[in-house]
Tab-separated table of N, CA and C in Angstrom:
chain	number	residue	atom	x	y	z
A	1	LEU	N	50.683	-33.833	1.544
A	1	LEU	CA	51.486	-32.632	1.461
A	1	LEU	C	52.938	-32.977	1.102
A	2	LEU	N	53.476	-34.010	1.752
A	2	LEU	CA	54.858	-34.411	1.462
A	2	LEU	C	54.996	-34.848	0.001
A	3	THR	N	54.031	-35.619	-0.487
A	3	THR	CA	54.068	-36.055	-1.891
A	3	THR	C	54.004	-34.856	-2.823
A	4	TRP	N	53.177	-33.882	-2.484
A	4	TRP	CA	53.081	-32.677	-3.308
A	4	TRP	C	54.408	-31.929	-3.333
A	5	LEU	N	55.048	-31.823	-2.183
A	5	LEU	CA	56.318	-31.100	-2.114
A	5	LEU	C	57.436	-31.816	-2.868
A	6	LEU	N	57.478	-33.147	-2.766
A	6	LEU	CA	58.576	-33.906	-3.371
A	6	LEU	C	58.335	-34.260	-4.832
A	7	GLU	N	57.088	-34.581	-5.177
A	7	GLU	CA	56.801	-35.092	-6.521
A	7	GLU	C	55.967	-34.143	-7.371
A	8	LYS	N	55.550	-33.032	-6.799
A	8	LYS	CA	54.729	-32.035	-7.500
A	8	LYS	C	53.418	-32.620	-8.020
A	9	ARG	N	52.859	-33.571	-7.260
A	9	ARG	CA	51.533	-34.084	-7.594
A	9	ARG	C	50.858	-34.585	-6.328
A	10	TYR	N	49.553	-34.619	-6.387
A	10	TYR	CA	48.747	-35.026	-5.250
A	10	TYR	C	48.269	-36.458	-5.478
A	11	ARG	N	48.348	-37.279	-4.460
A	11	ARG	CA	47.855	-38.650	-4.540
A	11	ARG	C	46.860	-38.885	-3.414
A	12	LEU	N	45.645	-39.202	-3.778
A	12	LEU	CA	44.597	-39.422	-2.795
A	12	LEU	C	44.941	-40.580	-1.865
A	13	LEU	N	45.376	-41.708	-2.424
A	13	LEU	CA	45.662	-42.880	-1.587
A	13	LEU	C	46.821	-42.623	-0.631
A	14	THR	N	47.806	-41.867	-1.072
A	14	THR	CA	48.923	-41.515	-0.189
A	14	THR	C	48.417	-40.663	0.965
A	15	SER	N	47.521	-39.735	0.674
A	15	SER	CA	46.941	-38.898	1.731
A	15	SER	C	46.135	-39.732	2.711
A	16	LEU	N	45.357	-40.656	2.186
A	16	LEU	CA	44.559	-41.514	3.060
A	16	LEU	C	45.460	-42.390	3.938
A	17	ASN	N	46.505	-42.933	3.350
A	17	ASN	CA	47.422	-43.767	4.134
A	17	ASN	C	48.156	-42.944	5.189
A	18	GLY	N	48.514	-41.714	4.866
A	18	GLY	CA	49.141	-40.842	5.860
A	18	GLY	C	48.198	-40.572	7.022
A	19	SER	N	46.927	-40.361	6.703
A	19	SER	CA	45.925	-40.155	7.757
A	19	SER	C	45.758	-41.399	8.614
A	20	LEU	N	45.729	-42.562	7.969
A	20	LEU	CA	45.629	-43.826	8.728
A	20	LEU	C	46.852	-44.044	9.610
A	21	ALA	N	48.021	-43.688	9.105
A	21	ALA	CA	49.239	-43.810	9.910
A	21	ALA	C	49.160	-42.898	11.125
A	22	GLY	N	48.625	-41.693	10.937
A	22	GLY	CA	48.431	-40.786	12.063
A	22	GLY	C	47.498	-41.380	13.102
A	23	ALA	N	46.421	-42.001	12.649
A	23	ALA	CA	45.483	-42.635	13.576
A	23	ALA	C	46.145	-43.798	14.302
A	24	ALA	N	46.931	-44.593	13.581
A	24	ALA	CA	47.640	-45.713	14.218
A	24	ALA	C	48.628	-45.200	15.263
A	25	ALA	N	49.303	-44.108	14.946
A	25	ALA	CA	50.287	-43.545	15.876
A	25	ALA	C	49.625	-43.051	17.153
A	26	LEU	N	48.438	-42.507	17.031
A	26	LEU	CA	47.763	-41.935	18.198
A	26	LEU	C	47.197	-42.986	19.143
A	27	CYS	N	47.067	-44.210	18.683
A	27	CYS	CA	46.533	-45.266	19.558
A	27	CYS	C	47.388	-45.451	20.814
A	28	ALA	N	48.682	-45.337	20.683
A	28	ALA	CA	49.565	-45.561	21.831
A	28	ALA	C	49.431	-44.484	22.897
A	29	GLY	N	49.130	-43.262	22.487
A	29	GLY	CA	49.127	-42.178	23.461
A	29	GLY	C	47.832	-41.400	23.542
A	30	ALA	N	46.740	-41.981	23.074
A	30	ALA	CA	45.478	-41.245	23.037
A	30	ALA	C	45.051	-40.734	24.409
A	31	ASP	N	45.418	-41.442	25.448
A	31	ASP	CA	44.987	-41.051	26.793
A	31	ASP	C	45.938	-40.078	27.486
A	32	VAL	N	47.103	-39.818	26.919
A	32	VAL	CA	48.096	-38.990	27.619
A	32	VAL	C	48.648	-37.834	26.799
A	33	LEU	N	48.167	-37.636	25.569
A	33	LEU	CA	48.703	-36.578	24.714
A	33	LEU	C	47.770	-35.372	24.681
A	34	GLU	N	48.367	-34.205	24.755
A	34	GLU	CA	47.620	-32.961	24.557
A	34	GLU	C	47.313	-32.828	23.055
A	35	PRO	N	46.320	-32.026	22.698
A	35	PRO	CA	45.972	-31.890	21.270
A	35	PRO	C	47.151	-31.487	20.385
A	36	TRP	N	47.995	-30.557	20.826
A	36	TRP	CA	49.132	-30.151	20.007
A	36	TRP	C	50.079	-31.323	19.779
A	37	ALA	N	50.280	-32.152	20.830
A	37	ALA	CA	51.178	-33.301	20.713
A	37	ALA	C	50.568	-34.372	19.804
A	38	ALA	N	49.246	-34.519	19.865
A	38	ALA	CA	48.568	-35.466	18.980
A	38	ALA	C	48.720	-35.023	17.527
A	39	PHE	N	48.602	-33.724	17.285
A	39	PHE	CA	48.769	-33.182	15.937
A	39	PHE	C	50.182	-33.452	15.416
A	40	VAL	N	51.184	-33.123	16.219
A	40	VAL	CA	52.581	-33.341	15.825
A	40	VAL	C	52.830	-34.831	15.589
A	41	THR	N	52.315	-35.673	16.478
A	41	THR	CA	52.476	-37.124	16.330
A	41	THR	C	51.863	-37.604	15.024
A	42	GLY	N	50.661	-37.124	14.707
A	42	GLY	CA	49.995	-37.534	13.470
A	42	GLY	C	50.727	-37.084	12.222
A	43	VAL	N	51.209	-35.857	12.228
A	43	VAL	CA	51.938	-35.337	11.065
A	43	VAL	C	53.226	-36.140	10.834
A	44	ILE	N	53.969	-36.378	11.904
A	44	ILE	CA	55.213	-37.144	11.766
A	44	ILE	C	54.911	-38.579	11.342
A	45	ALA	N	53.803	-39.135	11.807
A	45	ALA	CA	53.412	-40.491	11.396
A	45	ALA	C	53.137	-40.549	9.897
A	46	GLY	N	52.519	-39.501	9.356
A	46	GLY	CA	52.286	-39.454	7.914
A	46	GLY	C	53.583	-39.448	7.132
A	47	VAL	N	54.550	-38.686	7.605
A	47	VAL	CA	55.873	-38.652	6.963
A	47	VAL	C	56.554	-40.010	7.099
A	48	ALA	N	56.463	-40.614	8.288
A	48	ALA	CA	57.061	-41.947	8.500
A	48	ALA	C	56.439	-42.967	7.555
A	49	CYS	N	55.137	-42.890	7.375
A	49	CYS	CA	54.443	-43.810	6.461
A	49	CYS	C	54.986	-43.664	5.045
A	50	SER	N	55.153	-42.431	4.597
A	50	SER	CA	55.680	-42.186	3.254
A	50	SER	C	57.096	-42.737	3.106
A	51	CYS	N	57.921	-42.527	4.133
A	51	CYS	CA	59.301	-43.029	4.092
A	51	CYS	C	59.343	-44.553	4.072
A	52	TRP	N	58.535	-45.184	4.921
A	52	TRP	CA	58.488	-46.654	4.936
A	52	TRP	C	57.992	-47.197	3.597
A	53	SER	N	57.015	-46.529	3.006
A	53	SER	CA	56.486	-46.961	1.713
A	53	SER	C	57.586	-46.951	0.650
A	54	LYS	N	58.343	-45.871	0.605
A	54	LYS	CA	59.438	-45.766	-0.369
A	54	LYS	C	60.528	-46.812	-0.104
A	55	LEU	N	60.821	-47.058	1.169
A	55	LEU	CA	61.812	-48.068	1.518
A	55	LEU	C	61.362	-49.458	1.076
A	56	LEU	N	60.111	-49.793	1.291
A	56	LEU	CA	59.607	-51.109	0.892
A	56	LEU	C	59.681	-51.291	-0.618
A	57	VAL	N	59.385	-50.233	-1.362
A	57	VAL	CA	59.494	-50.305	-2.827
A	57	VAL	C	60.943	-50.558	-3.230
A	58	ARG	N	61.869	-49.837	-2.617
A	58	ARG	CA	63.295	-50.026	-2.931
A	58	ARG	C	63.782	-51.421	-2.580
A	59	LEU	N	63.220	-52.008	-1.517
A	59	LEU	CA	63.607	-53.357	-1.114
A	59	LEU	C	62.905	-54.436	-1.934
A	60	GLY	N	61.985	-54.023	-2.797
A	60	GLY	CA	61.268	-54.975	-3.635
A	60	GLY	C	60.191	-55.737	-2.890
A	61	ILE	N	59.697	-55.175	-1.803
A	61	ILE	CA	58.642	-55.821	-1.025
A	61	ILE	C	57.304	-55.313	-1.531
A	62	ASP	N	56.462	-56.236	-1.975
A	62	ASP	CA	55.179	-55.898	-2.577
A	62	ASP	C	54.141	-55.662	-1.474
A	63	ASP	N	53.754	-54.423	-1.298
A	63	ASP	CA	52.730	-54.052	-0.323
A	63	ASP	C	51.814	-53.041	-1.006
A	64	PRO	N	50.887	-53.527	-1.861
A	64	PRO	CA	50.124	-52.623	-2.713
A	64	PRO	C	49.246	-51.621	-1.976
A	65	VAL	N	48.827	-51.918	-0.775
A	65	VAL	CA	47.987	-50.967	-0.033
A	65	VAL	C	48.756	-50.272	1.083
A	66	ASP	N	50.055	-50.484	1.140
A	66	ASP	CA	50.927	-49.850	2.137
A	66	ASP	C	50.526	-50.163	3.581
A	67	ALA	N	50.022	-51.359	3.813
A	67	ALA	CA	49.622	-51.740	5.173
A	67	ALA	C	50.813	-51.748	6.124
A	68	VAL	N	51.965	-52.206	5.642
A	68	VAL	CA	53.161	-52.223	6.489
A	68	VAL	C	53.598	-50.802	6.797
A	69	ALA	N	53.624	-49.948	5.782
A	69	ALA	CA	54.038	-48.562	5.983
A	69	ALA	C	53.106	-47.843	6.963
A	70	VAL	N	51.805	-48.081	6.834
A	70	VAL	CA	50.835	-47.433	7.717
A	70	VAL	C	51.013	-47.898	9.156
A	71	HIS	N	51.039	-49.196	9.352
A	71	HIS	CA	51.026	-49.722	10.723
A	71	HIS	C	52.406	-49.768	11.368
A	72	LEU	N	53.427	-50.121	10.610
A	72	LEU	CA	54.776	-50.124	11.187
A	72	LEU	C	55.274	-48.691	11.343
A	73	GLY	N	55.160	-47.900	10.275
A	73	GLY	CA	55.617	-46.515	10.355
A	73	GLY	C	54.848	-45.713	11.389
A	74	GLY	N	53.528	-45.760	11.314
A	74	GLY	CA	52.711	-45.020	12.259
A	74	GLY	C	52.774	-45.587	13.665
A	75	GLY	N	52.675	-46.904	13.769
A	75	GLY	CA	52.654	-47.534	15.092
A	75	GLY	C	53.961	-47.411	15.844
A	76	LEU	N	55.059	-47.616	15.150
A	76	LEU	CA	56.371	-47.507	15.792
A	76	LEU	C	56.614	-46.074	16.271
A	77	TRP	N	56.336	-45.112	15.404
A	77	TRP	CA	56.502	-43.720	15.798
A	77	TRP	C	55.565	-43.372	16.958
A	78	GLY	N	54.330	-43.846	16.912
A	78	GLY	CA	53.367	-43.549	17.968
A	78	GLY	C	53.805	-44.072	19.326
A	79	ALA	N	54.402	-45.252	19.336
A	79	ALA	CA	54.893	-45.811	20.602
A	79	ALA	C	55.988	-44.929	21.192
A	80	LEU	N	56.857	-44.428	20.343
A	80	LEU	CA	57.932	-43.556	20.821
A	80	LEU	C	57.411	-42.154	21.154
A	81	ALA	N	56.455	-41.669	20.367
A	81	ALA	CA	55.906	-40.333	20.598
A	81	ALA	C	55.209	-40.252	21.954
A	82	ARG	N	54.592	-41.332	22.378
A	82	ARG	CA	53.947	-41.330	23.700
A	82	ARG	C	54.964	-40.976	24.779
A	83	ALA	N	56.113	-41.616	24.724
A	83	ALA	CA	57.140	-41.355	25.744
A	83	ALA	C	57.734	-39.954	25.606
A	84	LEU	N	57.728	-39.417	24.411
A	84	LEU	CA	58.264	-38.074	24.214
A	84	LEU	C	57.295	-36.992	24.677
A	85	PHE	N	56.023	-37.126	24.313
A	85	PHE	CA	55.058	-36.046	24.488
A	85	PHE	C	54.068	-36.247	25.630
A	86	GLU	N	54.166	-37.332	26.364
A	86	GLU	CA	53.214	-37.602	27.444
A	86	GLU	C	53.123	-36.388	28.378
A	87	THR	N	51.898	-35.988	28.696
A	87	THR	CA	51.660	-34.780	29.493
A	87	THR	C	52.344	-34.851	30.852
A	88	ASP	N	52.188	-35.934	31.550
A	88	ASP	CA	52.792	-36.109	32.875
A	88	ASP	C	53.918	-37.123	32.795
A	89	GLY	N	55.118	-36.669	32.616
A	89	GLY	CA	56.255	-37.579	32.660
A	89	GLY	C	56.920	-37.898	31.344
A	90	GLY	N	56.476	-37.283	30.245
A	90	GLY	CA	57.160	-37.487	28.975
A	90	GLY	C	58.482	-36.735	28.956
A	91	ILE	N	59.318	-37.065	28.017
A	91	ILE	CA	60.645	-36.455	27.952
A	91	ILE	C	60.548	-34.931	27.813
A	92	PHE	N	59.629	-34.432	26.989
A	92	PHE	CA	59.516	-32.983	26.820
A	92	PHE	C	58.842	-32.302	28.008
A	93	ALA	N	58.057	-33.051	28.779
A	93	ALA	CA	57.386	-32.464	29.948
A	93	ALA	C	58.276	-32.516	31.191
A	94	ALA	N	58.969	-33.623	31.344
A	94	ALA	CA	59.810	-33.796	32.547
A	94	ALA	C	61.084	-34.500	32.114
A	95	PHE	N	62.069	-33.743	31.780
A	95	PHE	CA	63.341	-34.292	31.293
A	95	PHE	C	64.049	-34.964	32.468
A	96	SER	N	63.667	-36.226	32.724
A	96	SER	CA	64.178	-36.918	33.911
A	96	SER	C	64.578	-38.347	33.561
A	97	ASN	N	65.215	-38.998	34.527
A	97	ASN	CA	65.593	-40.397	34.334
A	97	ASN	C	64.364	-41.273	34.133
A	98	VAL	N	63.293	-40.979	34.849
A	98	VAL	CA	62.059	-41.759	34.713
A	98	VAL	C	61.510	-41.620	33.291
A	99	ALA	N	61.533	-40.419	32.763
A	99	ALA	CA	61.041	-40.199	31.400
A	99	ALA	C	61.869	-40.987	30.386
A	100	TRP	N	63.175	-40.983	30.566
A	100	TRP	CA	64.033	-41.743	29.652
A	100	TRP	C	63.823	-43.246	29.820
A	101	LYS	N	63.543	-43.697	31.032
A	101	LYS	CA	63.241	-45.123	31.246
A	101	LYS	C	61.938	-45.509	30.546
A	102	ARG	N	60.952	-44.612	30.593
A	102	ARG	CA	59.699	-44.866	29.870
A	102	ARG	C	59.949	-44.947	28.369
A	103	PHE	N	60.787	-44.036	27.871
A	103	PHE	CA	61.131	-44.070	26.452
A	103	PHE	C	61.807	-45.400	26.102
A	104	GLY	N	62.746	-45.827	26.943
A	104	GLY	CA	63.417	-47.112	26.731
A	104	GLY	C	62.439	-48.273	26.762
A	105	ALA	N	61.473	-48.215	27.672
A	105	ALA	CA	60.464	-49.278	27.748
A	105	ALA	C	59.609	-49.294	26.486
A	106	GLN	N	59.191	-48.114	26.022
A	106	GLN	CA	58.389	-48.046	24.801
A	106	GLN	C	59.181	-48.584	23.604
A	107	LEU	N	60.446	-48.207	23.525
A	107	LEU	CA	61.309	-48.694	22.448
A	107	LEU	C	61.487	-50.207	22.542
A	108	GLY	N	61.700	-50.700	23.751
A	108	GLY	CA	61.859	-52.144	23.949
A	108	GLY	C	60.620	-52.920	23.539
A	109	TRP	N	59.448	-52.451	23.980
A	109	TRP	CA	58.212	-53.137	23.607
A	109	TRP	C	57.964	-53.057	22.104
A	110	ALA	N	58.292	-51.933	21.496
A	110	ALA	CA	58.130	-51.815	20.045
A	110	ALA	C	59.020	-52.824	19.321
A	111	CYS	N	60.246	-52.994	19.807
A	111	CYS	CA	61.159	-53.987	19.208
A	111	CYS	C	60.619	-55.402	19.388
A	112	ILE	N	60.044	-55.681	20.545
A	112	ILE	CA	59.465	-57.003	20.792
A	112	ILE	C	58.300	-57.260	19.834
A	113	ILE	N	57.465	-56.257	19.618
A	113	ILE	CA	56.332	-56.405	18.699
A	113	ILE	C	56.828	-56.652	17.276
A	114	VAL	N	57.840	-55.901	16.846
A	114	VAL	CA	58.403	-56.101	15.501
A	114	VAL	C	59.003	-57.503	15.385
A	115	ALA	N	59.752	-57.931	16.391
A	115	ALA	CA	60.361	-59.268	16.365
A	115	ALA	C	59.294	-60.359	16.332
A	116	TRP	N	58.259	-60.217	17.130
A	116	TRP	CA	57.168	-61.202	17.150
A	116	TRP	C	56.483	-61.266	15.781
A	117	THR	N	56.207	-60.109	15.217
A	117	THR	CA	55.529	-60.069	13.928
A	117	THR	C	56.390	-60.704	12.838
A	118	LEU	N	57.668	-60.348	12.799
A	118	LEU	CA	58.568	-60.961	11.819
A	118	LEU	C	58.704	-62.460	12.051
A	119	GLY	N	58.833	-62.842	13.316
A	119	GLY	CA	59.023	-64.256	13.645
A	119	GLY	C	57.823	-65.125	13.320
A	120	THR	N	56.627	-64.556	13.382
A	120	THR	CA	55.441	-65.352	13.067
A	120	THR	C	55.023	-65.246	11.609
A	121	CYS	N	55.219	-64.075	11.002
A	121	CYS	CA	54.764	-63.884	9.622
A	121	CYS	C	55.777	-64.340	8.578
A	122	ALA	N	57.055	-64.095	8.810
A	122	ALA	CA	58.073	-64.414	7.802
A	122	ALA	C	58.073	-65.890	7.407
A	123	PRO	N	58.056	-66.830	8.353
A	123	PRO	CA	58.046	-68.236	7.927
A	123	PRO	C	56.826	-68.597	7.082
A	124	VAL	N	55.675	-68.087	7.460
A	124	VAL	CA	54.452	-68.384	6.703
A	124	VAL	C	54.538	-67.792	5.300
A	125	LEU	N	54.946	-66.535	5.200
A	125	LEU	CA	55.043	-65.893	3.890
A	125	LEU	C	56.129	-66.523	3.021
A	126	LEU	N	57.240	-66.908	3.621
A	126	LEU	CA	58.301	-67.568	2.846
A	126	LEU	C	57.842	-68.928	2.325
A	127	LEU	N	57.105	-69.668	3.124
A	127	LEU	CA	56.540	-70.942	2.649
A	127	LEU	C	55.550	-70.712	1.517
A	128	MET	N	54.709	-69.716	1.673
A	128	MET	CA	53.747	-69.403	0.602
A	128	MET	C	54.479	-69.003	-0.677
A	129	LYS	N	55.551	-68.239	-0.539
A	129	LYS	CA	56.343	-67.846	-1.703
A	129	LYS	C	56.978	-69.083	-2.345
A	130	ARG	N	57.512	-69.957	-1.516
A	130	ARG	CA	58.169	-71.182	-2.001
A	130	ARG	C	57.225	-72.055	-2.819
A	131	PHE	N	55.954	-72.113	-2.389
A	131	PHE	CA	54.976	-72.950	-3.075
A	131	PHE	C	54.186	-72.177	-4.134
A	132	GLY	N	54.579	-70.933	-4.382
A	132	GLY	CA	54.007	-70.163	-5.479
A	132	GLY	C	52.581	-69.688	-5.283
A	133	VAL	N	52.139	-69.500	-4.059
A	133	VAL	CA	50.758	-69.073	-3.844
A	133	VAL	C	50.645	-67.579	-3.510
A	134	LEU	N	51.731	-66.844	-3.576
A	134	LEU	CA	51.673	-65.410	-3.299
A	134	LEU	C	51.476	-64.570	-4.557
A	135	ARG	N	51.667	-65.130	-5.724
A	135	ARG	CA	51.569	-64.357	-6.961
A	135	ARG	C	50.376	-64.816	-7.780
A	136	VAL	N	49.878	-63.909	-8.598
A	136	VAL	CA	48.833	-64.232	-9.557
A	136	VAL	C	49.442	-64.120	-10.947
A	137	SER	N	48.697	-64.533	-11.961
A	137	SER	CA	49.223	-64.456	-13.329
A	137	SER	C	49.407	-62.994	-13.732
A	138	ALA	N	50.214	-62.788	-14.770
A	138	ALA	CA	50.477	-61.428	-15.259
A	138	ALA	C	49.191	-60.768	-15.749
A	139	LEU	N	48.301	-61.553	-16.350
A	139	LEU	CA	47.041	-60.996	-16.843
A	139	LEU	C	46.159	-60.541	-15.680
A	140	VAL	N	46.072	-61.359	-14.633
A	140	VAL	CA	45.275	-60.981	-13.458
A	140	VAL	C	45.890	-59.762	-12.780
A	141	GLU	N	47.211	-59.724	-12.718
A	141	GLU	CA	47.878	-58.576	-12.104
A	141	GLU	C	47.617	-57.302	-12.900
A	142	ALA	N	47.683	-57.387	-14.222
A	142	ALA	CA	47.426	-56.215	-15.060
A	142	ALA	C	45.964	-55.788	-14.954
A	143	ASP	N	45.077	-56.762	-14.878
A	143	ASP	CA	43.651	-56.476	-14.766
A	143	ASP	C	43.314	-55.902	-13.398
A	144	GLY	N	44.049	-56.322	-12.417
A	144	GLY	CA	43.772	-55.920	-11.037
A	144	GLY	C	43.068	-57.055	-10.321
A	145	ILE	N	43.658	-57.541	-9.261
A	145	ILE	CA	43.088	-58.695	-8.576
A	145	ILE	C	41.717	-58.384	-7.978
A	146	ASP	N	41.497	-57.126	-7.596
A	146	ASP	CA	40.180	-56.761	-7.091
A	146	ASP	C	39.124	-56.987	-8.163
A	147	HIS	N	39.454	-56.551	-9.377
A	147	HIS	CA	38.518	-56.732	-10.487
A	147	HIS	C	38.330	-58.213	-10.780
A	148	HIS	N	39.403	-58.947	-10.782
A	148	HIS	CA	39.361	-60.373	-11.086
A	148	HIS	C	38.558	-61.157	-10.037
A	149	MET	N	38.794	-60.856	-8.768
A	149	MET	CA	38.149	-61.611	-7.691
A	149	MET	C	36.748	-61.104	-7.351
A	150	HIS	N	36.519	-59.789	-7.480
A	150	HIS	CA	35.278	-59.206	-6.979
A	150	HIS	C	34.446	-58.500	-8.046
A	151	GLY	N	34.985	-58.408	-9.265
A	151	GLY	CA	34.231	-57.782	-10.335
A	151	GLY	C	34.286	-56.261	-10.349
A	152	GLU	N	35.070	-55.662	-9.466
A	152	GLU	CA	35.239	-54.211	-9.458
A	152	GLU	C	36.575	-53.871	-8.841
A	153	GLY	N	37.076	-52.697	-9.187
A	153	GLY	CA	38.356	-52.268	-8.658
A	153	GLY	C	38.210	-51.561	-7.327
A	154	ALA	N	39.280	-51.551	-6.571
A	154	ALA	CA	39.273	-50.860	-5.279
A	154	ALA	C	39.241	-49.353	-5.478
A	155	VAL	N	39.899	-48.865	-6.507
A	155	VAL	CA	39.927	-47.444	-6.821
A	155	VAL	C	39.419	-47.304	-8.251
A	156	PRO	N	38.289	-46.633	-8.460
A	156	PRO	CA	37.674	-46.614	-9.796
A	156	PRO	C	38.592	-46.184	-10.924
A	157	THR	N	39.356	-45.112	-10.777
A	157	THR	CA	40.199	-44.666	-11.882
A	157	THR	C	41.317	-45.662	-12.151
A	158	GLU	N	41.885	-46.208	-11.110
A	158	GLU	CA	42.948	-47.202	-11.275
A	158	GLU	C	42.383	-48.476	-11.898
A	159	ALA	N	41.201	-48.861	-11.477
A	159	ALA	CA	40.573	-50.063	-12.019
A	159	ALA	C	40.299	-49.906	-13.510
A	160	ALA	N	39.856	-48.723	-13.918
A	160	ALA	CA	39.589	-48.479	-15.338
A	160	ALA	C	40.875	-48.567	-16.144
A	161	ARG	N	41.955	-48.012	-15.619
A	161	ARG	CA	43.239	-48.079	-16.313
A	161	ARG	C	43.705	-49.518	-16.436
A	162	ARG	N	43.570	-50.267	-15.357
A	162	ARG	CA	43.992	-51.672	-15.389
A	162	ARG	C	43.132	-52.484	-16.350
A	163	ARG	N	41.840	-52.207	-16.367
A	163	ARG	CA	40.946	-52.926	-17.271
A	163	ARG	C	41.343	-52.653	-18.715
A	164	ALA	N	41.655	-51.396	-19.032
A	164	ALA	CA	42.073	-51.052	-20.388
A	164	ALA	C	43.373	-51.766	-20.737
A	165	LEU	N	44.299	-51.848	-19.804
A	165	LEU	CA	45.550	-52.551	-20.034
A	165	LEU	C	45.301	-54.040	-20.257
A	166	ALA	N	44.419	-54.621	-19.478
A	166	ALA	CA	44.102	-56.040	-19.640
A	166	ALA	C	43.450	-56.302	-20.990
A	167	ASP	N	42.550	-55.405	-21.414
A	167	ASP	CA	41.919	-55.551	-22.734
A	167	ASP	C	42.959	-55.477	-23.841
A	168	LEU	N	43.908	-54.575	-23.703
A	168	LEU	CA	44.979	-54.446	-24.679
A	168	LEU	C	45.802	-55.733	-24.757
A	169	MET	N	46.152	-56.287	-23.590
A	169	MET	CA	46.929	-57.523	-23.564
A	169	MET	C	46.134	-58.671	-24.182
A	170	LEU	N	44.850	-58.724	-23.898
A	170	LEU	CA	44.000	-59.777	-24.446
A	170	LEU	C	43.900	-59.648	-25.963
A	171	ASP	N	43.748	-58.427	-26.471
A	171	ASP	CA	43.699	-58.202	-27.923
A	171	ASP	C	45.000	-58.650	-28.584
A	172	ARG	N	46.131	-58.318	-27.995
A	172	ARG	CA	47.424	-58.737	-28.551
A	172	ARG	C	47.552	-60.256	-28.564
A	173	THR	N	47.085	-60.894	-27.506
A	173	THR	CA	47.142	-62.354	-27.429
A	173	THR	C	46.281	-62.965	-28.526
A	174	ARG	N	45.082	-62.443	-28.718
A	174	ARG	CA	44.169	-62.952	-29.763
A	174	ARG	C	44.767	-62.759	-31.157
A	175	ARG	N	45.363	-61.569	-31.393
A	175	ARG	CA	45.981	-61.306	-32.683
A	175	ARG	C	47.145	-62.252	-32.962
A	176	SER	N	47.934	-62.542	-31.940
A	176	SER	CA	49.094	-63.437	-32.145
A	176	SER	C	48.614	-64.860	-32.426
A	177	MET	N	47.456	-65.253	-31.923
A	177	MET	CA	46.936	-66.589	-32.175
A	177	MET	C	46.399	-66.714	-33.601
A	178	VAL	N	45.878	-65.626	-34.144
A	178	VAL	CA	45.306	-65.630	-35.498
A	178	VAL	C	46.406	-65.737	-36.535
A	179	HIS	N	47.534	-65.053	-36.297
A	179	HIS	CA	48.610	-65.014	-37.298
A	179	HIS	C	49.523	-66.142	-37.137
């Protein structure tokens, strides 16, 4: 819905990722959220996923399936939403010092999870980048790594487009070798 409103087009994968972000967000509070709060949490998680996806693109971080946007955007929001919407003791149910302490605890644990993830993943990914094992050739990228590795694309229409692009690049390469 957000993509339709902002870009005037519908994207199936964006919708699926928004739904996955909603599911990730609900994991934190599945046992303490009323249905209306679960709905609100899921909708906001979808928006958070879209925002994180756009931010990662602007930062030049390659996340082709939006796994970071889904899990960080949805998961981070879900951890905070639990403290906001919890039926017994959430900020909206009982505006009290205890509720704010729970919110602070949820925020603190979310920060610890983000720090742990960055601290363990960043060194490994930076080493892989340094040794050149994170990228594939331009031809494989144009063809689609799913097609290259598995013989089929993850998304049929996208795979067909990539295959056509790869064929075009291959034809140009062959023509340049002949002349």
